[in-house]
Short mmCIF file of C-alpha atoms in Angstrom, two decimals:
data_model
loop_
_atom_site.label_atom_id
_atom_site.label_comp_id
_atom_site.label_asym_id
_atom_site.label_seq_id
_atom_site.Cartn_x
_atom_site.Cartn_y
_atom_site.Cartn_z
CA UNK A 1 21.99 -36.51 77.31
CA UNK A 2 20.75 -35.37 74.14
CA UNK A 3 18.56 -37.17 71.06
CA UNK A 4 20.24 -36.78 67.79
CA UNK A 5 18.80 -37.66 64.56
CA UNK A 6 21.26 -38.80 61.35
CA UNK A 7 19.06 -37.77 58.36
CA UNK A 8 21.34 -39.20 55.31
CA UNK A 9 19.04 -38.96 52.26
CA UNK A 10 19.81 -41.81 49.42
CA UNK A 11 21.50 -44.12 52.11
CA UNK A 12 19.96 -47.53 51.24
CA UNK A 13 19.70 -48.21 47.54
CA UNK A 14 19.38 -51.54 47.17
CA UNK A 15 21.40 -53.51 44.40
CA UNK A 16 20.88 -56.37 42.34
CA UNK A 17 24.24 -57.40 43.44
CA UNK A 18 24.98 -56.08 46.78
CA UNK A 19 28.08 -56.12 48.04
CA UNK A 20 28.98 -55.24 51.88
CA UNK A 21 30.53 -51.94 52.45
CA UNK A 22 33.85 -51.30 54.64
CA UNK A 23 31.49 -49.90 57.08
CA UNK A 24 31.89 -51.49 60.54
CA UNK A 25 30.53 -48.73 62.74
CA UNK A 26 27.18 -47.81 60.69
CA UNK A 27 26.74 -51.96 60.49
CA UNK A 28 27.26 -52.09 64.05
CA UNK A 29 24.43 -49.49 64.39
CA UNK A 30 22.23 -51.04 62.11
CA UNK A 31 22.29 -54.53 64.85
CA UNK A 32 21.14 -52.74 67.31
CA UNK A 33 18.16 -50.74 66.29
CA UNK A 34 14.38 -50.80 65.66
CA UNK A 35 13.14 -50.14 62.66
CA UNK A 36 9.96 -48.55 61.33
CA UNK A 37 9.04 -48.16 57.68
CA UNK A 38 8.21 -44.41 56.69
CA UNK A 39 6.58 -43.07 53.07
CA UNK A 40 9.12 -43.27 50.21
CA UNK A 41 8.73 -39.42 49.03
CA UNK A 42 11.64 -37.52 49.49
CA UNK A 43 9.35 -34.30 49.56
CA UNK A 44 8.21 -35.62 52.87
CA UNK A 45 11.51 -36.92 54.10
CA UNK A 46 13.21 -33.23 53.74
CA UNK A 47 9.90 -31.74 54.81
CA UNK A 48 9.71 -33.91 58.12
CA UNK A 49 13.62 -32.57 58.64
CA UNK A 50 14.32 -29.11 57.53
CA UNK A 51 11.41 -26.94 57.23
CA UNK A 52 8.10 -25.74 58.98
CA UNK A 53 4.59 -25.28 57.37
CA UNK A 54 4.69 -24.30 53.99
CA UNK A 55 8.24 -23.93 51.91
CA UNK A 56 6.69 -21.02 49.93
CA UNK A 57 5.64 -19.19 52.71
CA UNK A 58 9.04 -19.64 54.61
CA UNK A 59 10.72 -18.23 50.82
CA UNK A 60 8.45 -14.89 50.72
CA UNK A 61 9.48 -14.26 54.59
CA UNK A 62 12.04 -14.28 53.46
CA UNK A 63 12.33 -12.11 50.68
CA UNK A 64 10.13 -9.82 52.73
CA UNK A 65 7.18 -10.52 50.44
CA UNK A 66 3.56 -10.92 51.66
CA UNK A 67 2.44 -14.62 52.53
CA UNK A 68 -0.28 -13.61 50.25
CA UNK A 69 1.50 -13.59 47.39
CA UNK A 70 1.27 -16.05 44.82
CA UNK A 71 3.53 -18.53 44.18
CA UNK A 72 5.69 -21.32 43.30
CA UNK A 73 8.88 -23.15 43.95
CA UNK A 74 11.64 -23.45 41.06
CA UNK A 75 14.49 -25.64 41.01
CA UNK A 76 17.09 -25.49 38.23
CA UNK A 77 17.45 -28.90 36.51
CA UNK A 78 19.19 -31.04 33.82
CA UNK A 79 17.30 -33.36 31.80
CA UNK A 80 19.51 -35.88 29.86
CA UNK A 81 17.67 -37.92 27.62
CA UNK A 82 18.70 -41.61 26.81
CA UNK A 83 17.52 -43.74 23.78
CA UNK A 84 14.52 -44.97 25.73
CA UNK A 85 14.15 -42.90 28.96
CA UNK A 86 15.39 -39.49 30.66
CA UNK A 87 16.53 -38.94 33.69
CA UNK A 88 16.30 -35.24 35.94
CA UNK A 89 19.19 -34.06 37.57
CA UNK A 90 18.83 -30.94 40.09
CA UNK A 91 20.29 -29.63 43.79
CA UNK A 92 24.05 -29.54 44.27
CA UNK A 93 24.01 -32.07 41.48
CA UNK A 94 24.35 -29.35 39.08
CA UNK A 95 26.50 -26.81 41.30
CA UNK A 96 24.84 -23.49 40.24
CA UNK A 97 26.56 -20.74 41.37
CA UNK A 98 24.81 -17.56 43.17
CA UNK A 99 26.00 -15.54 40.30
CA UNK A 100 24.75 -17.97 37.43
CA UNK A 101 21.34 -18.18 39.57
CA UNK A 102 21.05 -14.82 39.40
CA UNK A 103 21.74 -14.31 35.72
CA UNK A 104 19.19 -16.81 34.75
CA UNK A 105 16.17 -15.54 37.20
CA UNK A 106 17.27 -12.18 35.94
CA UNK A 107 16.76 -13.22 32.33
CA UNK A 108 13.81 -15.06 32.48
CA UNK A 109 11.89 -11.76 34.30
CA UNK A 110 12.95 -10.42 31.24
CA UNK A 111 11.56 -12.97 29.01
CA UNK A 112 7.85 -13.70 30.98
CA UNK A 113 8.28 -9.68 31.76
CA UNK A 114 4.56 -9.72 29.76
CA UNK A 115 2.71 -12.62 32.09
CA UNK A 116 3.87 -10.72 35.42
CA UNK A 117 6.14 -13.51 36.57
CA UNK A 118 8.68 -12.46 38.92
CA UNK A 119 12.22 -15.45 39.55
CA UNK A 120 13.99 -14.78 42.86
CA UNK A 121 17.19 -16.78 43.31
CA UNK A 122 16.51 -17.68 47.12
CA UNK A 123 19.68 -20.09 46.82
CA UNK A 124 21.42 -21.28 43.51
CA UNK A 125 19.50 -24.34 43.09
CA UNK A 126 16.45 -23.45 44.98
CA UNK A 127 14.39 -20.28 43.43
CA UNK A 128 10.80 -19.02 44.49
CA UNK A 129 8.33 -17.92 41.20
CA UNK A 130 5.58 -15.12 41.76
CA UNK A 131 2.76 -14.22 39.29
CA UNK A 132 -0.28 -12.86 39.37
CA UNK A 133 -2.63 -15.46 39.91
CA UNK A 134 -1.92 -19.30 41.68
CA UNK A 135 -2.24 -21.91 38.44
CA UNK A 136 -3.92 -25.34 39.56
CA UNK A 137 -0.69 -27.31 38.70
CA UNK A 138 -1.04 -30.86 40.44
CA UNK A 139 2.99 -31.10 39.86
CA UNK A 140 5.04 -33.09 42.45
CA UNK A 141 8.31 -31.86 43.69
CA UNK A 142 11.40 -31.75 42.34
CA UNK A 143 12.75 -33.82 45.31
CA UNK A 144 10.26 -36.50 43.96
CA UNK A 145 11.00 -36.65 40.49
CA UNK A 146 15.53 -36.70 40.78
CA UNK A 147 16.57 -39.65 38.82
CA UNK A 148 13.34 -40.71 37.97
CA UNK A 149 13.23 -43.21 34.95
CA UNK A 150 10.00 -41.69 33.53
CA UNK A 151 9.21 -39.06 35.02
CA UNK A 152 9.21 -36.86 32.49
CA UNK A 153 7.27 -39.20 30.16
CA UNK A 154 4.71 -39.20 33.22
CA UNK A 155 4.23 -35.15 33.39
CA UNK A 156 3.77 -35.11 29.40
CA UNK A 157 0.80 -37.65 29.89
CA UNK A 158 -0.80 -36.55 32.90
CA UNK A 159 0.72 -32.33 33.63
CA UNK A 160 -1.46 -29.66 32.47
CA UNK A 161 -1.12 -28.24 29.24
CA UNK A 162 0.00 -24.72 30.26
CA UNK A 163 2.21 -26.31 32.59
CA UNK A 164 4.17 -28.24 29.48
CA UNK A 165 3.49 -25.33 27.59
CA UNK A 166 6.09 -22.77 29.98
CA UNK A 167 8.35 -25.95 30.41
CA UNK A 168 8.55 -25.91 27.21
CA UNK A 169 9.45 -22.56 26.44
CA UNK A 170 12.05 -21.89 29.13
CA UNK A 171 13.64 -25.09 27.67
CA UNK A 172 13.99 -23.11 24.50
CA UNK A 173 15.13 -20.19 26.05
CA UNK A 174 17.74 -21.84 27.98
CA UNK A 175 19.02 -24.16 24.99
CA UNK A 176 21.19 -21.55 23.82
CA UNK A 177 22.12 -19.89 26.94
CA UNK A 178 25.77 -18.71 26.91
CA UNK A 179 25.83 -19.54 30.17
CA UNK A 180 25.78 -23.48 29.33
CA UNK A 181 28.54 -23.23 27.15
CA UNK A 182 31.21 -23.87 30.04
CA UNK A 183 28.95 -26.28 31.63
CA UNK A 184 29.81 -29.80 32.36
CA UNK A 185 25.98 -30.62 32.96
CA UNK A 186 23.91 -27.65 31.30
CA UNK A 187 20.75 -26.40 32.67
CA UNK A 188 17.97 -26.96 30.22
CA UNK A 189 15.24 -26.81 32.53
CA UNK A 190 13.50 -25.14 35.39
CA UNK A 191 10.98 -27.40 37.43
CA UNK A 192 7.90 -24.85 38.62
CA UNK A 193 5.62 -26.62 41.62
CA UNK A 194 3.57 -25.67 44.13
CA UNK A 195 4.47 -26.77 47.32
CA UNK A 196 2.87 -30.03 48.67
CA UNK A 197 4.25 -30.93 52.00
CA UNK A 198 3.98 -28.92 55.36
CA UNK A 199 7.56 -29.10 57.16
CA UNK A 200 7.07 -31.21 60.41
CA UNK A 201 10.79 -29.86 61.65
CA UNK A 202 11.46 -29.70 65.22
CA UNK A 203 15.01 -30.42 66.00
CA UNK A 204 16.66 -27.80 68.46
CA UNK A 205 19.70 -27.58 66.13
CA UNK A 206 20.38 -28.30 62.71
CA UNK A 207 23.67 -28.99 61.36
CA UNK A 208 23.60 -29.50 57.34
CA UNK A 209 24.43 -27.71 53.83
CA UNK A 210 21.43 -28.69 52.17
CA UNK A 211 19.70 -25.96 50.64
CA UNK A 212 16.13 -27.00 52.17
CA UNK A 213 16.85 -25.56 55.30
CA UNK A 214 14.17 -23.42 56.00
CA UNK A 215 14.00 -22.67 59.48
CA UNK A 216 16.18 -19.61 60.05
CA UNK A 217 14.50 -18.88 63.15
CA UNK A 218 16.07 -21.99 65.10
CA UNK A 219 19.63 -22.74 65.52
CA UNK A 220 21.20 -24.08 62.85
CA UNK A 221 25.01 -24.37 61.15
CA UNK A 222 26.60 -25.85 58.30
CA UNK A 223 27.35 -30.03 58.12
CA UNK A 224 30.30 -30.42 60.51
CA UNK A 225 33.11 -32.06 59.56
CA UNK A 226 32.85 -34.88 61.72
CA UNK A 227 31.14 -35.93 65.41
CA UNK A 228 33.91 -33.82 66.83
CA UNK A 229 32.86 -30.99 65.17
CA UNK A 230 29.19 -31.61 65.79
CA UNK A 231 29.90 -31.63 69.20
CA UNK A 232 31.95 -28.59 69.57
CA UNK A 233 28.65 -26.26 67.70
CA UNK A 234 26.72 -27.71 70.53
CA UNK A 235 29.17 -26.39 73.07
CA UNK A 236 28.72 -23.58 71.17
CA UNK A 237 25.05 -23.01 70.79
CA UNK A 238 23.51 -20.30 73.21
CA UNK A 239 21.07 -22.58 74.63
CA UNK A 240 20.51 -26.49 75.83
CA UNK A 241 20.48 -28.75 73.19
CA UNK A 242 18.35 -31.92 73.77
CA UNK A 243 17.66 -32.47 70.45
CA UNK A 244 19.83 -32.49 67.53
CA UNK A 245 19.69 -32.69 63.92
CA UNK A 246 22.91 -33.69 61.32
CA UNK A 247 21.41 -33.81 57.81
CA UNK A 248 23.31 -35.30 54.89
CA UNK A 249 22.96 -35.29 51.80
CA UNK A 250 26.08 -35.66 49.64
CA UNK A 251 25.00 -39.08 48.68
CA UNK A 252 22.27 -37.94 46.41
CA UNK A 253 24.87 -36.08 44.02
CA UNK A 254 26.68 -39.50 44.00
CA UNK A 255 23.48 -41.63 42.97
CA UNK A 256 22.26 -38.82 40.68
CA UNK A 257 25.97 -39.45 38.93
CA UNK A 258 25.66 -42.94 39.27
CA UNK A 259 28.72 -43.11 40.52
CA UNK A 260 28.94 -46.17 43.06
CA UNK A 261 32.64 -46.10 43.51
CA UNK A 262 32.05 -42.48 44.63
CA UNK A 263 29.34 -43.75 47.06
CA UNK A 264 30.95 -46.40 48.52
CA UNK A 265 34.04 -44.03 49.15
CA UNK A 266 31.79 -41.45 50.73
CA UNK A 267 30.25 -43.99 53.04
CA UNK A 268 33.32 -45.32 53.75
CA UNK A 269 34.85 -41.82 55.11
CA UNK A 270 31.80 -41.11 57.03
CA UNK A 271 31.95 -44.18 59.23
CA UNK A 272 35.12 -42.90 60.32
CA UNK A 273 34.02 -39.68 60.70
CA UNK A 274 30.43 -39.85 62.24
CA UNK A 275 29.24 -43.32 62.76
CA UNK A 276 32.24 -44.83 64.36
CA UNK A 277 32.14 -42.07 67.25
CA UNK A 278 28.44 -41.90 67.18
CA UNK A 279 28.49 -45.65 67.92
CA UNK A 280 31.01 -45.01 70.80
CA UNK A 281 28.82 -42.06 71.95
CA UNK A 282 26.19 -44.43 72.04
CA UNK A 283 28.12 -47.01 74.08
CA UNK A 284 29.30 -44.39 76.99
CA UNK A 285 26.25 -42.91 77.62
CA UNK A 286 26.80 -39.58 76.02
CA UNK A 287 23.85 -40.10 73.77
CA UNK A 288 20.54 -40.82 74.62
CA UNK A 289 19.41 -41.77 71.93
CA UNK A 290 20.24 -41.88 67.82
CA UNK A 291 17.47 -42.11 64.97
CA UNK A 292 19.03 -43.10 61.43
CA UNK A 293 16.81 -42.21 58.86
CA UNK A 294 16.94 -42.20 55.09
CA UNK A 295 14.26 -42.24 52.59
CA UNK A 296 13.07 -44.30 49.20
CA UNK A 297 11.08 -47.36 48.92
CA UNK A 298 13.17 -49.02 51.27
CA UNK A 299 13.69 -46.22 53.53
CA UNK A 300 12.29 -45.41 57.17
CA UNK A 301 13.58 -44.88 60.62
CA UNK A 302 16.06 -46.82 63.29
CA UNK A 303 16.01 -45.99 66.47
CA UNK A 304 19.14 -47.16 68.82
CA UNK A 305 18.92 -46.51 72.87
CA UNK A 306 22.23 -45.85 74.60
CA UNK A 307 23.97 -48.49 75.65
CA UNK A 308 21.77 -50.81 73.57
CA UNK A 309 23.10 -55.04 73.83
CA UNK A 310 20.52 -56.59 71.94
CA UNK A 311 19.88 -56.53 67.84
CA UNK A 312 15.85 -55.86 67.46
CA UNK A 313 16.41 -54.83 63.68
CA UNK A 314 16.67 -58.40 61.93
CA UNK A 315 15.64 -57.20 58.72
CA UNK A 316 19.27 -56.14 57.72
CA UNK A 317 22.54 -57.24 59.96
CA UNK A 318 24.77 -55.72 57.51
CA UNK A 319 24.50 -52.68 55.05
CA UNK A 320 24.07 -53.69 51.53
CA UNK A 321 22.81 -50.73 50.02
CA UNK A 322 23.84 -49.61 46.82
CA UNK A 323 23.06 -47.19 43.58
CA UNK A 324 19.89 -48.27 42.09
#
């Protein structure tokens, strides 16, 4: 029997107003599961799931660049500013294309030509910076700053000054880009970090579309389409499976929207999908065991044995998560 893990980033937001969800099979997971608290940063939750060591070091590996080399991690990003806060939008959120990707890294080489900094577009919303020397930038993730209220109010107080100072101008540079013209959600921004969590991964096989996954040397495939599917890569796979890995994380483009009807749909389609027949899995035997994790302040791990009878997790008996 193998251990699967359900990594479903964004899963419980809770709601001033919650309202239940038509989602008998996850809330018949949720009664029979222990739960553990985990830390809320979402750098740590993707680290802990798709990658190994350091994400920069995985990039240049890559890109068959020396580990030595300096540099940073770049993520493309919307900022839309409100009357009284701003909010950062990045990932599949913004569905960059490879060819848009490329355009922009290609430009901006062009414009920071003179301060030897070098874009590669690893994936379309994922791109790896190189220059000469490593800056001291104590900036967190872009994982960690999505949707945040004031987060950029935050990096203007506390960043660096050369830091705000390239933000700055690549913000100009990109204002005008004819690229944004056809643009539902423009790109005004790139997000430069070092990388601050080392990837913990060590699932046998890993089944998702995010574009975190960093562990090319382990089996891996896209999200399947359901359990069925899951089930038929593992027939697949070359090797045993005793541990798998199904990371999902089309809910963050919803919450990044805030679009709760589109949430609630989503949900709604994947407990038909994947946690109806995981729960039956469960329930024969065919599992051994499932960990449902998400992250956030209210976010952690549940664990559910096969053939579990007895509810341990009494700190939620139904779902009742929601956009913020």
């Amino acid at each position: 029997m193998m251990n699967l893990t359900l990594a479903i980033p964004s899963l419980n937001r809770p709601s001033e107003r919650p309202v239940p969800f038509d989602t008998p099979g996850l809330n018949a997971l949720l009664r029979f599961g222990h739960f553990t608290s985990l830390p809320a940063e979402t750098s740590v939750f993707y680290a802990r799931h798709l990658w190994r060591g350091r994400p920069e070091i995985s990039i240049l590996a890559e890109l068959g660049l020396s580990a030595d080399t300096p540099a940073l991690l770049a993520a493309p990003v919307c900022q839309q500013m409100g009357m009284n806060q701003a909010y950062l939008a990045s990932g599949r959120t913004l569905s960059v294309t490879a060819q848009e990707a490329a355009q922009w890294c290609a430009g901006l080489n062009d414009f920071f030509c003179e301060d030897g900094w070098q874009f590669y577009p690893f994936k379309p919303d994922l791109w790896l910076l190189t220059l000469p020397k490593q800056p001291d930038w104590q900036v967190p993730s872009v994982l960690d700053m999505l949707g945040q209220v004031d987060g950029m109010e935050r990096m203007e107080r506390y960043a660096e000054p050369d830091w705000l100072s390239k933000q700055t101008e690549i913000q100009m540079w990109l204002h005008a880009h004819p690229l944004n013209a056809a643009r539902t959600m423009p790109v005004n921004g790139v997000w430069l970090w070092p990388g601050h969590s080392d990837g913990q991964a060590e699932a046998g096989f890993t089944a998702t579309d995010s574009s975190w996954l960093l562990r090319p040397d382990l089996p891996h495939d896209a999200a399947p389409y359901d359990w069925a599917a899951f089930e038929a890569m593992l027939e697949e796979c070359s090797q045993q499976v005793s541990d798998g890995l199904i990371f999902l994380d089309d809910l963050t483009v919803s919450v990044a929207a805030d679009d709760e009807e589109s949430y609630r749909q989503l949900l709604a389609d994947w407990d038909v999908r994947f946690f109806t027949p995981i729960r039956l899995a469960l329930q024969k035997g065919r599992l051994k065991n499932l960990t449902l994790t998400t992250d956030g302040e209210h976010g952690g791990v549940l664990n559910i044995r096969t053939k579990a009878e007895r509810a341990f997790w009494k700190r939620k008996k139904i779902f009742t998560g929601s956009l913020r």
